[in-house]
CSV table of C-alpha atoms in Angstrom, one decimal:
chain,number,residue,atom,x,y,z
A,10,MET,CA,122.3,73.1,68.9
A,11,ASN,CA,123.7,70.5,66.5
A,12,LYS,CA,121.8,67.5,65.3
A,13,ALA,CA,123.6,65.0,67.5
A,14,ILE,CA,122.7,67.0,70.6
A,15,GLU,CA,119.2,67.6,69.4
A,16,GLU,CA,118.7,63.8,69.0
A,17,ALA,CA,120.2,63.1,72.4
A,18,MET,CA,118.1,65.7,74.1
A,19,LYS,CA,115.0,64.3,72.5
A,20,ALA,CA,115.8,60.8,73.8
A,21,LEU,CA,116.6,62.2,77.3
A,22,GLU,CA,113.3,64.2,77.5
A,23,ALA,CA,111.3,61.1,76.6
A,24,ALA,CA,112.8,59.2,79.6
A,25,ILE,CA,112.1,62.0,82.2
A,26,PRO,CA,108.6,60.9,83.3
A,27,LYS,CA,109.7,57.4,84.1
A,28,ALA,CA,112.8,58.5,85.9
A,29,GLN,CA,111.1,61.2,88.0
A,30,ALA,CA,108.2,58.8,89.0
A,31,ASP,CA,110.6,56.4,90.7
A,32,PRO,CA,110.3,56.8,94.5
A,33,ASP,CA,113.8,55.6,95.0
A,34,ARG,CA,115.4,58.4,92.9
A,35,PRO,CA,117.5,60.8,95.1
A,36,VAL,CA,116.2,64.3,95.5
A,37,PHE,CA,119.0,66.3,97.0
A,38,HIS,CA,121.9,64.9,95.1
A,39,MET,CA,122.8,66.3,91.6
A,40,LEU,CA,121.9,63.9,88.8
A,41,PRO,CA,120.7,64.1,85.2
A,42,PRO,CA,117.0,64.6,84.4
A,43,ALA,CA,117.0,60.9,83.4
A,44,GLN,CA,119.1,58.0,82.1
A,45,TRP,CA,122.7,56.9,83.0
A,46,CYS,CA,125.5,59.1,84.4
A,47,ASN,CA,128.9,58.3,85.9
A,48,ASP,CA,132.1,60.3,86.3
A,49,PRO,CA,131.9,64.0,87.1
A,50,ASN,CA,134.0,65.9,84.6
A,51,GLY,CA,135.6,69.4,84.3
A,52,PRO,CA,134.4,71.1,87.4
A,53,VAL,CA,135.0,74.8,86.9
A,54,TYR,CA,133.8,78.2,88.2
A,55,HIS,CA,133.0,81.0,85.7
A,56,ASN,CA,130.9,84.1,85.6
A,57,GLY,CA,129.2,83.5,88.9
A,58,TYR,CA,128.4,79.8,88.4
A,59,TYR,CA,129.9,76.5,89.4
A,60,HIS,CA,129.7,74.2,86.4
A,61,ILE,CA,129.9,70.4,86.5
A,62,PHE,CA,129.9,68.1,83.5
A,63,TYR,CA,129.4,64.4,83.8
A,64,GLN,CA,129.6,61.1,81.8
A,65,HIS,CA,126.1,60.6,80.4
A,66,CYS,CA,124.3,58.2,78.1
A,67,PRO,CA,121.0,59.9,77.1
A,68,PHE,CA,119.7,56.8,75.4
A,69,GLY,CA,119.6,54.3,78.3
A,70,ASP,CA,120.1,53.6,82.0
A,71,THR,CA,121.8,50.2,81.7
A,72,PRO,CA,125.4,49.8,80.4
A,73,GLY,CA,125.7,47.9,77.2
A,74,GLN,CA,122.0,47.9,76.3
A,75,GLY,CA,120.7,49.7,73.2
A,76,ARG,CA,122.6,52.7,71.9
A,77,TRP,CA,125.4,53.0,74.4
A,78,GLN,CA,127.6,56.1,73.8
A,79,MET,CA,129.1,58.6,76.2
A,80,TYR,CA,128.2,62.2,76.0
A,81,TRP,CA,129.0,65.1,78.5
A,82,GLY,CA,125.9,66.1,80.5
A,83,HIS,CA,126.0,69.6,82.1
A,84,ALA,CA,124.6,71.4,85.1
A,85,ARG,CA,125.5,74.6,86.9
A,86,SER,CA,124.9,76.1,90.4
A,87,LYS,CA,125.5,79.3,92.2
A,88,ASP,CA,126.1,77.6,95.6
A,89,LEU,CA,127.0,73.9,94.9
A,90,VAL,CA,123.7,73.0,96.5
A,91,ARG,CA,120.9,73.7,94.0
A,92,TRP,CA,121.5,72.8,90.4
A,93,GLU,CA,120.2,73.9,87.1
A,94,HIS,CA,120.2,71.4,84.2
A,95,LEU,CA,121.8,72.7,80.9
A,96,PRO,CA,121.8,71.1,77.4
A,97,ILE,CA,124.2,68.3,76.8
A,98,ALA,CA,127.6,69.9,76.1
A,99,ILE,CA,129.9,67.4,74.3
A,100,TRP,CA,128.8,64.7,71.8
A,101,PRO,CA,130.6,61.9,70.0
A,102,SER,CA,131.5,63.0,66.5
A,103,ASN,CA,130.6,59.7,64.7
A,104,ASP,CA,131.5,61.2,61.3
A,105,LEU,CA,135.0,61.7,62.6
A,106,GLY,CA,135.4,58.2,63.9
A,107,GLU,CA,134.5,58.9,67.5
A,108,ASN,CA,131.9,56.9,69.4
A,109,GLY,CA,132.6,58.0,72.9
A,110,CYS,CA,133.5,61.2,74.7
A,111,TRP,CA,135.1,59.9,77.9
A,112,SER,CA,136.1,61.7,81.1
A,113,GLY,CA,138.1,65.0,81.0
A,114,THR,CA,138.8,68.4,82.3
A,115,ALA,CA,137.8,72.0,81.9
A,116,ALA,CA,139.6,75.4,82.3
A,117,ILE,CA,139.2,79.0,81.3
A,118,ARG,CA,141.8,80.1,78.8
A,119,ASP,CA,143.8,83.3,79.3
A,120,ASP,CA,141.7,85.0,76.6
A,121,GLY,CA,138.5,84.1,78.6
A,122,VAL,CA,137.5,81.2,76.3
A,123,PRO,CA,136.2,78.1,78.1
A,124,PHE,CA,138.2,75.0,77.1
A,125,ILE,CA,137.6,71.3,77.6
A,126,ILE,CA,140.0,68.4,77.0
A,127,TYR,CA,138.6,64.8,77.1
A,128,THR,CA,139.5,61.3,76.2
A,129,SER,CA,138.2,60.4,72.7
A,130,VAL,CA,137.6,56.8,71.7
A,131,GLY,CA,136.2,55.1,68.6
A,132,PRO,CA,136.3,52.0,66.4
A,133,ASN,CA,139.8,52.8,65.2
A,134,LYS,CA,141.1,54.3,68.5
A,135,ASN,CA,140.4,51.8,71.2
A,136,ALA,CA,140.8,52.6,74.8
A,137,LYS,CA,143.5,50.1,75.4
A,138,ASP,CA,146.3,51.6,73.3
A,139,ALA,CA,145.0,54.1,70.8
A,140,SER,CA,142.8,56.6,72.7
A,141,GLU,CA,143.3,60.3,71.8
A,142,HIS,CA,142.7,63.6,73.7
A,143,TRP,CA,140.4,66.1,72.0
A,144,ALA,CA,139.5,69.6,72.8
A,145,ALA,CA,136.4,71.8,72.5
A,146,THR,CA,135.8,75.5,73.1
A,147,GLY,CA,132.7,77.0,74.6
A,148,ASP,CA,130.7,80.2,74.5
A,149,PRO,CA,130.9,82.6,77.5
A,150,GLU,CA,128.1,80.8,79.3
A,151,LEU,CA,129.7,77.3,78.6
A,152,ILE,CA,126.5,76.1,76.9
A,153,THR,CA,127.4,75.8,73.2
A,154,TRP,CA,130.6,74.0,72.4
A,155,LYS,CA,132.7,73.4,69.2
A,156,LYS,CA,135.2,70.7,68.6
A,157,HIS,CA,138.8,72.1,68.1
A,158,PRO,CA,139.9,72.0,64.5
A,159,ALA,CA,143.3,70.7,65.4
A,160,ASN,CA,142.0,67.6,67.2
A,161,PRO,CA,143.6,65.5,68.6
A,162,VAL,CA,145.5,68.0,70.7
A,163,LEU,CA,147.3,65.1,72.3
A,164,SER,CA,147.9,61.5,71.2
A,165,HIS,CA,150.2,58.6,72.0
A,166,LYS,CA,152.8,60.0,69.6
A,167,ALA,CA,153.8,62.5,72.3
A,168,HIS,CA,155.2,59.6,74.4
A,169,LYS,CA,157.7,58.5,71.7
A,170,ASP,CA,159.3,55.3,73.1
A,171,VAL,CA,157.3,55.2,76.4
A,172,LYS,CA,154.4,52.8,76.0
A,173,ILE,CA,151.2,53.7,78.0
A,174,GLU,CA,148.0,51.7,78.0
A,175,ASP,CA,144.4,52.6,79.2
A,176,TRP,CA,145.5,56.2,78.8
A,177,ARG,CA,142.6,58.4,79.8
A,178,ASP,CA,140.9,61.0,82.0
A,179,PRO,CA,143.0,64.2,81.8
A,180,PHE,CA,143.1,66.7,84.7
A,181,ILE,CA,144.4,70.3,84.3
A,182,PHE,CA,146.0,72.5,86.9
A,183,ARG,CA,148.1,75.7,86.7
A,184,GLU,CA,151.3,76.7,88.4
A,185,GLY,CA,152.6,80.2,87.6
A,186,LYS,CA,152.0,80.9,83.9
A,187,LYS,CA,152.2,77.3,82.9
A,188,TRP,CA,149.4,74.8,82.4
A,189,TYR,CA,150.0,71.2,83.5
A,190,MET,CA,148.0,68.1,82.9
A,191,VAL,CA,148.0,64.6,84.3
A,192,ILE,CA,146.4,61.6,82.7
A,193,GLY,CA,145.8,58.1,84.1
A,194,GLY,CA,146.9,54.8,82.8
A,195,HIS,CA,149.8,52.3,83.2
A,196,ARG,CA,153.0,51.4,81.5
A,197,VAL,CA,152.9,48.4,79.2
A,198,GLY,CA,153.9,45.6,81.6
A,199,GLY,CA,153.9,48.0,84.6
A,200,LYS,CA,151.6,49.4,87.2
A,201,GLY,CA,149.1,52.3,87.4
A,202,CYS,CA,150.6,55.7,87.0
A,203,ILE,CA,150.1,59.3,86.0
A,204,THR,CA,151.7,60.9,82.9
A,205,LEU,CA,152.5,64.6,83.0
A,206,TYR,CA,152.4,67.3,80.3
A,207,SER,CA,152.8,71.1,80.1
A,208,SER,CA,151.4,73.8,77.8
A,209,ASP,CA,151.4,77.5,77.4
A,210,ASP,CA,148.1,77.7,75.6
A,211,LEU,CA,146.1,74.4,76.4
A,212,GLU,CA,146.4,73.4,72.8
A,213,LYS,CA,150.0,72.3,72.3
A,214,TRP,CA,151.3,69.9,74.9
A,215,GLU,CA,154.7,68.5,75.8
A,216,PHE,CA,155.2,65.1,77.5
A,217,LEU,CA,157.3,65.6,80.7
A,218,GLY,CA,157.4,62.0,81.9
A,219,ILE,CA,155.9,59.8,84.7
A,220,PRO,CA,155.9,61.6,88.0
A,221,PHE,CA,154.7,58.7,90.0
A,222,GLU,CA,153.8,55.0,89.6
A,223,GLY,CA,151.8,53.0,92.1
A,224,THR,CA,151.1,49.3,92.9
A,225,GLU,CA,147.7,48.8,91.3
A,226,ASP,CA,147.2,47.5,87.8
A,227,ASN,CA,145.7,50.7,86.4
A,228,TRP,CA,144.8,54.2,87.5
A,229,GLU,CA,141.7,56.2,86.3
A,230,VAL,CA,140.6,59.7,86.9
A,231,PRO,CA,143.7,61.2,88.6
A,232,ASN,CA,143.7,64.6,90.3
A,233,LEU,CA,146.9,66.4,91.3
A,234,PHE,CA,146.4,69.6,93.3
A,235,LYS,CA,147.9,71.7,96.1
A,236,LEU,CA,146.1,71.9,99.4
A,237,GLY,CA,147.8,74.2,101.9
A,238,SER,CA,151.5,73.4,101.9
A,239,LYS,CA,151.0,69.8,100.6
A,240,TRP,CA,150.2,68.2,97.3
A,241,VAL,CA,147.4,65.7,96.9
A,242,LEU,CA,147.3,62.9,94.3
A,243,THR,CA,144.0,61.0,94.0
A,244,TYR,CA,143.2,58.2,91.6
A,245,SER,CA,140.5,55.5,91.0
A,246,PRO,CA,142.1,52.0,90.6
A,247,TYR,CA,139.0,50.0,89.7
A,248,SER,CA,138.2,49.9,93.4
A,249,THR,CA,138.0,52.4,96.2
A,250,ILE,CA,139.5,55.8,95.5
A,251,LYS,CA,143.0,56.1,96.9
A,252,TYR,CA,145.2,59.2,97.6
A,253,TYR,CA,148.7,60.2,98.5
A,254,THR,CA,149.7,63.4,100.2
A,255,GLY,CA,153.2,64.7,99.8
A,256,ASP,CA,155.3,67.0,97.7
A,257,PHE,CA,155.4,67.6,93.9
A,258,ASP,CA,158.6,69.0,92.7
A,259,LEU,CA,158.2,71.1,89.6
A,260,LYS,CA,161.9,71.1,89.0
A,261,THR,CA,162.4,67.3,89.1
A,262,LEU,CA,158.8,66.7,88.0
A,263,LYS,CA,158.5,64.0,90.6
A,264,PHE,CA,155.8,63.4,93.2
A,265,LYS,CA,157.2,62.3,96.6
A,266,PRO,CA,154.5,60.6,98.7
A,267,GLU,CA,154.5,61.0,102.5
A,268,TYR,CA,151.1,59.4,103.4
A,269,GLN,CA,148.7,57.1,101.6
A,270,GLY,CA,145.0,56.7,102.4
A,271,THR,CA,141.5,55.9,101.1
A,272,VAL,CA,139.1,58.7,100.1
A,273,ASP,CA,136.0,56.6,100.6
A,274,PHE,CA,135.8,53.0,101.7
A,275,SER,CA,133.0,51.9,99.3
A,276,PRO,CA,133.3,51.1,95.6
A,277,ASN,CA,129.9,52.8,95.2
A,278,PHE,CA,131.9,56.1,95.4
A,279,TYR,CA,134.2,56.5,92.4
A,280,ALA,CA,136.0,58.9,89.9
A,281,MET,CA,136.2,61.9,92.1
A,282,ASN,CA,137.0,65.4,90.7
A,283,CYS,CA,137.7,68.7,92.5
A,284,PHE,CA,136.5,72.3,92.4
A,285,GLN,CA,139.0,75.0,93.4
A,286,LEU,CA,137.0,77.6,95.5
A,287,GLU,CA,137.9,81.0,96.9
A,288,LYS,CA,140.3,81.2,99.9
A,289,GLY,CA,142.0,78.0,98.9
A,290,ARG,CA,139.0,75.8,99.5
A,291,ARG,CA,139.1,72.5,97.7
A,292,VAL,CA,135.8,70.6,97.2
A,293,LEU,CA,135.5,67.1,95.8
A,294,ILE,CA,132.5,65.6,94.0
A,295,ALA,CA,132.3,62.0,92.9
A,296,TRP,CA,130.1,59.5,91.1
A,297,ILE,CA,127.8,57.4,93.3
A,298,GLY,CA,126.7,54.2,91.7
A,299,ALA,CA,128.8,51.4,90.1
A,300,TRP,CA,129.0,49.5,86.9
A,301,GLU,CA,127.7,46.6,89.0
A,302,ASN,CA,125.9,46.4,92.3
A,303,GLY,CA,124.7,50.0,92.2
A,304,PHE,CA,121.2,51.3,91.5
A,305,LYS,CA,118.5,49.0,90.1
A,306,PRO,CA,118.4,49.0,86.3
A,307,GLY,CA,115.3,49.8,84.2
A,308,ARG,CA,114.1,52.7,86.3
A,309,GLY,CA,114.9,55.4,83.7
A,310,TRP,CA,117.9,56.7,85.6
A,311,ALA,CA,121.1,55.4,87.2
A,312,GLY,CA,123.9,57.2,89.1
A,313,CYS,CA,124.2,60.5,90.8
A,314,MET,CA,126.9,62.9,92.1
A,315,SER,CA,128.0,62.9,95.7
A,316,LEU,CA,127.3,65.8,97.9
A,317,PRO,CA,130.2,68.3,97.7
A,318,ARG,CA,132.8,67.8,100.4
A,319,GLU,CA,135.5,70.2,101.6
A,320,LEU,CA,139.0,68.7,102.0
A,321,SER,CA,141.7,69.5,104.5
A,322,ILE,CA,144.9,67.7,105.6
A,323,LEU,CA,145.9,66.8,109.2
A,324,PRO,CA,149.5,67.2,110.3
A,325,SER,CA,149.9,63.4,109.8
A,326,GLY,CA,149.1,63.8,106.1
A,327,GLN,CA,145.7,62.3,106.4
A,328,LEU,CA,143.0,63.8,104.1
A,329,VAL,CA,139.8,64.6,105.9
A,330,GLN,CA,136.4,65.6,104.6
A,331,LYS,CA,133.4,67.5,105.7
A,332,PRO,CA,130.1,68.5,104.0
A,333,ILE,CA,130.2,72.1,102.7
A,334,GLY,CA,128.6,74.5,105.0
A,335,GLU,CA,126.3,75.8,102.2
A,336,PHE,CA,124.4,72.6,102.4
A,337,SER,CA,122.7,73.6,105.6
A,338,LYS,CA,120.2,75.7,103.7
A,339,LEU,CA,118.4,72.6,102.7
A,340,ARG,CA,117.5,71.7,106.2
A,341,ALA,CA,113.8,71.6,106.9
A,342,LYS,CA,112.2,70.3,110.1
A,343,HIS,CA,114.7,69.7,113.0
A,344,TYR,CA,114.5,66.7,115.3
A,345,ASP,CA,116.8,66.8,118.3
A,346,GLY,CA,117.5,64.5,121.3
A,347,LEU,CA,117.0,61.4,119.2
A,348,HIS,CA,118.7,59.3,121.9
A,349,SER,CA,115.3,59.5,123.6
A,350,LEU,CA,113.2,56.6,122.2
A,351,GLN,CA,110.1,58.7,122.6
A,352,SER,CA,111.4,61.4,120.3
A,353,LEU,CA,112.0,58.8,117.6
A,354,GLN,CA,108.4,58.1,117.1
A,355,SER,CA,107.6,61.2,115.1
A,356,LEU,CA,110.5,60.6,112.7
A,357,GLN,CA,109.8,57.0,112.2
A,358,SER,CA,106.0,57.3,111.8
A,359,GLN,CA,106.5,59.8,108.9
A,360,ASN,CA,108.9,57.3,107.2
A,361,ILE,CA,111.3,60.2,106.4
A,362,ASN,CA,113.9,59.0,103.9
A,363,THR,CA,115.6,62.3,103.1
A,364,LEU,CA,117.5,62.9,106.2
A,365,GLU,CA,120.6,64.4,107.8
A,366,ILE,CA,121.9,63.2,111.1
A,367,GLN,CA,124.7,64.6,113.2
A,368,ALA,CA,125.9,62.8,116.4
A,369,GLU,CA,128.5,63.1,119.1
A,370,ILE,CA,129.5,59.8,120.6
A,371,GLU,CA,131.8,58.9,123.4
A,372,GLY,CA,133.3,55.5,124.1
A,373,GLU,CA,135.0,52.8,122.1
A,374,SER,CA,131.9,50.7,121.5
A,375,TRP,CA,128.6,51.9,120.0
A,376,GLU,CA,126.0,51.1,117.4
A,377,MET,CA,123.4,53.0,115.4
A,378,LYS,CA,120.7,51.0,113.6
A,379,LEU,CA,118.5,53.0,111.2
A,380,GLY,CA,116.3,50.4,109.6
A,381,THR,CA,115.9,47.2,107.6
A,382,LEU,CA,117.0,46.7,104.0
A,383,GLU,CA,115.0,45.0,101.3
A,384,ASP,CA,117.4,42.1,101.3
A,385,GLY,CA,116.8,41.5,105.0
A,386,GLY,CA,120.0,43.1,106.2
A,387,LYS,CA,120.3,45.9,108.7
A,388,LEU,CA,121.2,49.5,107.9
A,389,ALA,CA,123.7,49.7,110.8
A,390,ILE,CA,126.8,51.5,111.8
A,391,ALA,CA,128.9,50.0,114.6
A,392,CYS,CA,132.2,50.7,116.3
A,393,SER,CA,134.3,48.1,118.0
A,394,GLY,CA,137.2,50.3,119.1
A,395,LYS,CA,139.6,49.3,116.4
A,396,GLU,CA,137.3,49.6,113.4
A,397,ILE,CA,134.0,50.9,112.2
A,398,ASP,CA,131.5,48.7,110.4
A,399,VAL,CA,129.2,50.4,107.9
A,400,LEU,CA,126.8,47.9,106.5
A,401,GLY,CA,129.6,45.3,106.4
A,402,THR,CA,132.3,47.5,105.1
A,403,LYS,CA,135.2,47.6,107.6
A,404,ILE,CA,136.9,50.9,108.2
A,405,PRO,CA,140.1,50.7,110.2
A,406,LEU,CA,140.7,53.4,112.8
A,407,GLU,CA,144.2,54.8,112.3
A,408,LYS,CA,144.3,56.2,115.9
A,409,PRO,CA,141.6,54.5,117.9
A,410,GLY,CA,140.0,57.0,120.2
A,411,LYS,CA,137.0,57.5,122.4
A,412,THR,CA,135.3,60.5,120.8
A,413,PHE,CA,133.5,60.3,117.4
A,414,GLU,CA,131.7,62.8,115.3
A,415,LEU,CA,129.3,61.2,112.9
A,416,HIS,CA,127.6,63.0,110.0
A,417,MET,CA,125.2,61.1,107.8
A,418,PHE,CA,123.0,61.9,104.8
A,419,LEU,CA,120.2,59.6,103.6
A,420,ASP,CA,118.7,60.5,100.3
A,421,ARG,CA,116.2,57.6,99.6
A,422,THR,CA,118.7,55.1,98.1
A,423,VAL,CA,122.0,57.1,98.8
A,424,LEU,CA,123.7,56.9,102.1
A,425,GLU,CA,126.8,59.1,102.8
A,426,ILE,CA,128.5,58.7,106.1
A,427,LEU,CA,131.5,60.6,107.5
A,428,ILE,CA,133.0,59.6,110.8
A,429,ASN,CA,135.8,61.8,112.1
A,430,GLY,CA,136.4,63.0,108.5
A,431,VAL,CA,136.6,59.4,107.1
A,432,SER,CA,134.0,58.5,104.5
A,433,CYS,CA,131.9,55.5,103.4
A,434,THR,CA,129.1,55.8,100.8
A,435,LYS,CA,126.5,53.2,100.0
A,436,VAL,CA,123.6,52.5,97.7
A,437,VAL,CA,120.8,51.2,99.9
A,438,TYR,CA,117.3,50.0,99.4
A,439,LEU,CA,115.3,50.4,102.6
A,440,LYS,CA,112.3,48.3,103.6
A,441,ASN,CA,111.6,50.4,106.7
A,442,LEU,CA,113.1,52.9,109.1
A,443,LYS,CA,113.6,52.0,112.7
A,444,HIS,CA,116.1,53.9,114.8
A,445,GLU,CA,118.0,52.1,117.6
A,446,PHE,CA,121.1,53.3,119.4
A,447,SER,CA,123.4,51.6,121.9
A,448,GLY,CA,126.4,53.4,123.5
A,449,ASN,CA,127.0,56.8,124.8
A,450,PHE,CA,125.4,59.2,122.3
A,451,LYS,CA,126.0,62.6,123.9
A,452,LYS,CA,124.1,64.5,121.3
A,453,ILE,CA,122.0,63.7,118.2
A,454,ASP,CA,120.4,66.1,115.8
A,455,ALA,CA,118.5,65.3,112.6
A,456,TRP,CA,116.9,67.3,109.9
A,457,LYS,CA,114.5,66.4,107.1
A,458,ILE,CA,116.2,67.6,103.9
A,459,LYS,CA,114.4,69.5,101.1
A,460,SER,CA,114.7,68.7,97.4
A,461,ILE,CA,117.2,70.7,95.4
A,462,TRP,CA,114.9,70.8,92.3
């Protein structure tokens, strides 16, 4: 372990008691032992483990305060449910003019060597127009990493006369024997876009052009992947995560959109990244929090990863999500028939705040109230027929119907809600739990959820 990581790990360990003593800290969402985290990075499966890296400041929990530098935290899991913390993986090489290791991607090279590419920034390579992309190679367990001697493996020079700003967050995928990579940003004077590159060895990259340009000012953390017979492009445009489904032509190197949608209707859910699982399963994981209006500062921690969600595409092109089936192993005590007010008493009297609820609802109008928030608001989900209101966030119904499947997870201060495959995630601070239901709730099941640690 090098000195930079030793210093970071020492600072991280000193913050653990404060973080873990906070009663608001989630217990079944993956998050660092302490301190700040944001974007998930480089999800990859290798030698029986799912690895996830993440943006991490081991020196603090509040952006801009104290020593604020981005490292890559690291955890692994055998089932995407229970996680094991590993040492910090990637560190800023201050001696080489680097003061931040921003978001990136991971893959296993053809020779079996784990390989990371990330956005590198520093005093003389600002994020606006001078960022670079650096690489690191790992040991077989992905624990110890070395910076590539040829860094940067990609710089703005590759673009020649094409001027790109805010160029960051690479994502690697493979088609045939060729590696491809997309990176977010925008043309100078233009709108958010992805830039495309190809490589035979992950080390030498060729710029292929701009496959697609959107309408927002800038795009961060793009993913481009195949799901069934369609291609999916996701990106984070400083607001809710958006996506297109359509076709990506490897001959013309252009992405042709057929459908546009929103991955999650809350800005508390950002910077998603995807695992490729067996049998074509594609599973997303995202950062829950926000640079503003997220978790309370000064608690010794801030930010967590979302629960993994499996993706599929409807014939219309709409992207739908569901919790991975593996998560059910965390279910503890089961409460059923919650539409009966008498059966709510046990759940409420125990003030259970780590909870999963599934409900089947019929009718265009219904409401579920779960409690009161610290600010006096209500933790409520309501449907009016044309839209769903989740704590004030309006979700339009593309095809209004009369049957709804609701799946909700409450993990102390994290609320993840999926309704007919559409998602809204919130950071909430509850004052008390009080369950009230109006409408035709045909079936409700709830489970207390166990900690993953």
